[in-house]
Amino acid sequence: MVLVTGSSSGLGSSIIEKYASNNYNCVINYFSHKEEANELKEKLEKKYNVKCLTIKADVSNDEEVKSMFDKIINEFNRIDVVVNNAGIALDTLFELKTKKDFMKTLEVNLYGTFNVSRVFGEYMYKQKHGSIINISSTNGIDTYYEFSMDYDASKAGVINLTHNLANKFAPYVRVNCICPGWVKTPMNKDLDDKFIKEETNKILLNRFAEPNEIANLVYFLSTEEASYINDSIIRIDGGIKC
Ligand code: NAD
């Protein structure tokens, strides 16, 4: 079974559908979109005949993540795959960035990934199998934007965390990280047309990714086909020329 954090919308919902379509029982973790989470649960159960749980939990909250873990183990008695997908981007002008927003971004994107990985990774290590996939971003490597310095730093942190977690949970749990470029999701809904055009021109494939194109890679990394892929940082950006 699979847990995808922040999976009621965007990339997370595509990732969890990919697992459901491959007969995985699913945990849809959500933060605020209860209705969307329930609709997705109904859709996946009906379409793929799998079992789905929806669980509200803030990935950066220790008690809520522990409680989510207890519910999952109580229901399924195992955990095969965890995808750390939940994330926020509080884009603002460089001059207007506040400590509060900066710390919030680190808290959700970086601490949230650590928090979930620690709780579930320790269990996977004891059960001697499992796969963790972290969602970073090309922003964590080499695409630079003044308005998202906090987000970019958090995603660079996720890359470093991936190496440490892979080391910590070896040899039983494979930990990998993907770095998408631009993806068509609600996170990008406020970008203006001029900026989208400029960014699209930097991409060799000349378009943003569809969420399912990213979901395919995430799913692959957790399969036996990828049994020797560990501690890897994989970019998936259509070829970005910065
Ligand atoms: P999105 O805003 O649609 O999805 C993010 C999800 O995370 C939402 O469902 C949100 O409710 C959830 N979330 C936010 N804070 C949470 C918390 N504290 N606890 C639990 N859930 C929480 O955006 P998306 O584009 O689907 O983003 C998914 C992941 O992909 C993020 O980590 C994002 O940084 C990453 N990413 C996105 C792009 C892109 O272009 N869209 C590019 C690279 C990486």
Coordinates of C-alpha atoms and ligand atoms in Angstrom, one line a residue:
M1 CA 0.0 0.0 0.0
V2 CA 1.0 3.6 -0.6
L3 CA 0.9 6.9 1.2
V4 CA 1.1 10.0 -0.8
T5 CA 1.2 13.2 1.2
G6 CA -0.8 16.2 0.0
S7 CA -2.6 14.0 -2.5
S8 CA -6.1 15.5 -2.7
S9 CA -5.0 17.8 -5.6
G10 CA -2.4 18.5 -8.3
L11 CA 0.6 16.2 -8.7
G12 CA -0.3 14.2 -5.6
S13 CA -3.7 13.1 -6.9
S14 CA -2.1 12.0 -10.2
I15 CA 0.6 10.0 -8.3
I16 CA -2.0 8.3 -6.1
E17 CA -4.1 7.4 -9.1
K18 CA -1.1 5.8 -10.8
Y19 CA -0.7 3.5 -7.7
A20 CA -4.4 2.8 -7.6
S21 CA -4.4 1.8 -11.3
N22 CA -1.6 -0.7 -10.3
N23 CA -3.8 -2.3 -7.6
Y24 CA -2.2 -0.5 -4.6
N25 CA -4.4 0.3 -1.6
C26 CA -4.0 4.0 -1.0
V27 CA -3.8 6.6 1.7
I28 CA -4.8 10.0 0.5
N29 CA -3.3 12.5 3.0
Y30 CA -4.8 16.0 2.9
F31 CA -4.3 19.2 4.8
S32 CA -7.4 21.3 4.0
H33 CA -9.3 19.9 0.9
K34 CA -11.5 17.3 2.7
E35 CA -14.1 17.3 -0.1
E36 CA -11.6 16.7 -2.9
A37 CA -10.0 13.9 -0.8
N38 CA -13.3 12.2 -0.4
E39 CA -14.2 12.6 -4.0
L40 CA -10.9 11.1 -5.0
K41 CA -11.3 8.2 -2.6
E42 CA -14.7 7.4 -4.2
K43 CA -13.4 7.6 -7.7
L44 CA -10.3 5.4 -7.1
E45 CA -12.3 2.8 -5.2
K46 CA -14.9 2.6 -7.9
K47 CA -12.6 2.7 -10.9
Y48 CA -9.8 0.4 -9.7
N49 CA -11.5 -1.7 -7.0
V50 CA -8.9 -0.8 -4.3
K51 CA -9.2 0.3 -0.7
C52 CA -8.6 4.0 0.1
L53 CA -8.3 5.9 3.3
T54 CA -8.4 9.6 3.6
I55 CA -6.5 11.1 6.5
K56 CA -6.2 14.7 7.5
A57 CA -2.7 15.5 8.8
D58 CA -0.3 18.4 8.6
V59 CA 3.0 16.8 7.6
S60 CA 5.0 19.3 9.7
N61 CA 3.0 18.4 12.9
D62 CA 4.6 15.5 14.9
E63 CA 1.4 14.4 16.6
E64 CA -0.7 14.4 13.5
V65 CA 1.9 12.4 11.5
K66 CA 2.2 9.9 14.4
S67 CA -1.6 9.6 14.5
M68 CA -1.7 9.1 10.7
F69 CA 0.9 6.3 11.0
D70 CA -1.2 4.6 13.7
K71 CA -4.3 4.7 11.6
I72 CA -2.5 3.3 8.6
I73 CA -0.8 0.4 10.5
N74 CA -4.1 -0.3 12.2
E75 CA -5.9 -0.6 8.9
F76 CA -3.2 -2.2 6.6
N77 CA -0.6 -3.6 9.0
R78 CA 2.1 -2.6 6.4
I79 CA 3.5 0.3 4.4
D80 CA 5.2 -0.3 1.1
V81 CA 5.7 3.2 -0.4
V82 CA 5.7 6.7 0.9
V83 CA 5.7 9.7 -1.5
N84 CA 6.6 13.0 0.2
N85 CA 4.7 15.2 -2.1
A86 CA 3.1 17.8 0.1
G87 CA 4.5 21.2 -0.4
I88 CA 3.9 25.0 -0.4
A89 CA 5.3 27.9 -2.4
L90 CA 4.6 31.3 -0.8
D91 CA 6.0 33.3 -3.7
T92 CA 6.6 37.0 -2.8
L93 CA 8.9 39.8 -3.9
F94 CA 12.4 39.4 -2.5
E95 CA 12.1 42.7 -0.5
L96 CA 8.8 41.6 1.0
K97 CA 9.7 38.1 2.2
T98 CA 9.0 37.7 5.9
K99 CA 10.7 35.4 8.4
K100 CA 7.3 33.8 9.1
D101 CA 6.7 32.9 5.5
F102 CA 10.3 31.7 5.0
M103 CA 10.1 29.5 8.1
K104 CA 6.7 28.2 7.2
T105 CA 8.0 27.0 3.8
L106 CA 10.9 25.2 5.4
E107 CA 8.6 23.7 8.0
V108 CA 6.2 22.1 5.5
N109 CA 8.6 21.3 2.6
L110 CA 11.7 20.3 4.5
Y111 CA 10.7 19.4 8.1
G112 CA 7.5 17.8 6.7
T113 CA 9.5 15.4 4.5
F114 CA 11.8 14.6 7.4
N115 CA 9.0 14.1 9.9
V116 CA 7.0 11.7 7.6
S117 CA 10.2 9.8 6.5
R118 CA 11.4 9.3 10.1
V119 CA 8.1 7.8 11.3
F120 CA 7.4 5.6 8.3
G121 CA 11.0 4.9 7.4
E122 CA 11.7 3.4 10.8
Y123 CA 8.7 1.0 10.4
M124 CA 9.8 0.1 6.8
Y125 CA 13.3 -0.6 8.1
K126 CA 12.0 -3.0 10.7
Q127 CA 9.7 -4.7 8.2
K128 CA 12.8 -4.9 5.9
H129 CA 11.3 -3.4 2.8
G130 CA 10.0 -0.2 1.5
S131 CA 10.5 2.8 -0.8
I132 CA 10.5 6.5 -0.1
I133 CA 10.3 9.0 -2.9
N134 CA 10.8 12.7 -2.2
I135 CA 9.5 15.4 -4.5
S136 CA 12.1 18.2 -4.7
S137 CA 12.3 20.5 -7.7
T138 CA 14.7 21.8 -10.3
N139 CA 14.5 24.9 -8.1
G140 CA 16.5 22.9 -5.6
I141 CA 19.3 22.5 -8.1
D142 CA 19.9 25.2 -10.6
T143 CA 16.9 27.3 -11.6
Y144 CA 16.9 30.6 -9.7
Y145 CA 14.0 32.9 -9.0
E146 CA 14.1 35.9 -6.6
F147 CA 10.4 35.4 -5.6
S148 CA 11.0 31.8 -4.4
M149 CA 14.3 31.8 -2.6
D150 CA 12.7 30.2 0.4
Y151 CA 11.0 27.5 -1.6
D152 CA 14.3 26.9 -3.6
A153 CA 16.3 26.5 -0.4
S154 CA 13.7 24.1 1.0
K155 CA 13.9 21.9 -2.1
A156 CA 17.7 21.9 -2.0
G157 CA 17.3 20.7 1.6
V158 CA 15.1 17.9 0.4
I159 CA 17.9 16.7 -1.9
N160 CA 20.3 16.6 1.0
L161 CA 17.8 14.9 3.2
T162 CA 17.3 12.2 0.6
H163 CA 21.0 11.3 0.8
N164 CA 20.9 11.1 4.6
L165 CA 17.7 9.1 4.7
A166 CA 19.0 6.6 2.1
N167 CA 22.1 6.2 4.4
K168 CA 20.0 5.9 7.5
F169 CA 17.5 3.2 6.2
A170 CA 20.0 1.2 4.1
P171 CA 19.9 -1.6 3.0
Y172 CA 16.2 -2.2 3.5
V173 CA 14.5 1.0 2.3
R174 CA 15.4 2.7 -1.0
V175 CA 15.1 6.4 -0.8
N176 CA 15.1 8.5 -4.0
C177 CA 14.2 12.0 -5.0
I178 CA 12.8 13.5 -8.2
C179 CA 13.2 17.1 -9.3
P180 CA 10.4 18.2 -11.6
G181 CA 10.6 21.4 -13.6
W182 CA 7.3 23.1 -14.4
V183 CA 4.2 21.0 -14.1
K184 CA 0.6 21.9 -14.9
T185 CA -0.9 22.0 -11.3
P186 CA -2.8 24.4 -9.1
M187 CA 0.5 25.5 -7.6
N188 CA 1.1 27.4 -10.8
K189 CA -2.4 28.8 -11.3
D190 CA -1.4 32.4 -10.6
L191 CA 1.5 32.6 -13.0
D192 CA 0.9 35.3 -15.7
D193 CA 0.8 34.4 -19.4
K194 CA 4.0 36.4 -20.2
F195 CA 6.0 34.5 -17.5
I196 CA 4.6 31.1 -18.7
K197 CA 5.6 31.9 -22.2
E198 CA 9.2 32.9 -21.2
E199 CA 9.5 29.8 -19.1
T200 CA 8.1 27.5 -21.8
N201 CA 10.7 28.9 -24.2
K202 CA 13.5 27.7 -21.9
I203 CA 12.2 24.1 -22.1
L204 CA 13.4 21.9 -25.0
L205 CA 10.1 20.1 -25.2
N206 CA 8.4 23.5 -25.3
R207 CA 5.7 22.8 -22.7
F208 CA 5.0 22.3 -19.0
A209 CA 4.7 18.6 -17.9
E210 CA 1.3 16.9 -17.4
P211 CA 1.1 15.6 -13.8
N212 CA 0.8 12.0 -15.0
E213 CA 4.2 12.3 -16.8
I214 CA 5.7 12.9 -13.3
A215 CA 3.6 10.3 -11.7
N216 CA 4.9 7.6 -14.1
L217 CA 8.5 8.2 -12.9
V218 CA 7.5 8.2 -9.2
Y219 CA 5.7 4.9 -9.7
F220 CA 8.6 3.4 -11.6
L221 CA 11.0 4.2 -8.8
S222 CA 9.0 2.2 -6.3
T223 CA 8.8 -0.9 -8.5
E224 CA 11.1 -4.0 -8.6
E225 CA 12.2 -2.7 -12.1
A226 CA 14.0 0.0 -10.1
S227 CA 15.4 -2.3 -7.5
Y228 CA 19.0 -1.0 -7.8
I229 CA 18.1 2.7 -7.9
N230 CA 18.8 4.2 -4.5
D231 CA 20.0 7.5 -3.2
S232 CA 19.4 9.1 -6.6
I233 CA 18.3 12.6 -7.5
I234 CA 16.5 12.5 -10.8
R235 CA 15.5 15.6 -12.7
I236 CA 12.4 15.5 -14.9
D237 CA 12.0 18.8 -16.6
G238 CA 11.6 18.3 -20.4
G239 CA 15.2 19.7 -20.8
I240 CA 15.5 23.2 -19.2
K241 CA 18.1 25.6 -20.6
C242 CA 18.6 28.1 -17.7
Ligands
NAD1 P1 -0.5 21.7 -5.2 O1 -0.5 23.0 -4.4 O2 -1.6 21.4 -6.1 O3 -0.3 20.5 -4.2 C1 0.4 20.6 -2.9 C2 -0.5 19.7 -2.0 O4 0.2 19.7 -0.7 C3 -1.9 20.3 -1.7 O5 -2.8 19.3 -1.8 C4 -1.8 20.9 -0.3 O6 -3.0 20.9 0.4 C5 -0.8 19.9 0.3 N1 -0.2 20.5 1.5 C6 0.3 21.8 1.7 N2 0.7 21.9 3.0 C7 0.5 20.7 3.6 C8 0.8 20.2 4.9 N3 1.3 21.0 5.8 N4 0.5 18.9 5.2 C9 -0.1 18.1 4.2 N5 -0.4 18.5 3.0 C10 -0.1 19.8 2.7 O7 0.9 21.7 -6.0 P2 1.7 20.6 -6.8 O8 2.3 21.3 -7.9 O9 0.8 19.4 -7.0 O10 2.9 20.2 -5.8 C11 3.2 18.9 -5.4 C12 4.7 18.8 -5.1 O11 5.4 19.0 -6.3 C13 5.2 19.9 -4.2 O12 6.1 19.4 -3.3 C14 5.8 20.9 -5.1 O13 6.8 21.7 -4.5 C15 6.4 19.9 -6.2 N6 6.7 20.5 -7.4 C16 5.8 21.1 -8.2 C17 6.1 21.7 -9.4 C18 5.1 22.4 -10.3 O14 5.5 23.1 -11.3 N7 3.8 22.3 -10.0 C19 7.4 21.7 -9.8 C20 8.4 21.0 -9.0 C21 8.0 20.5 -7.8

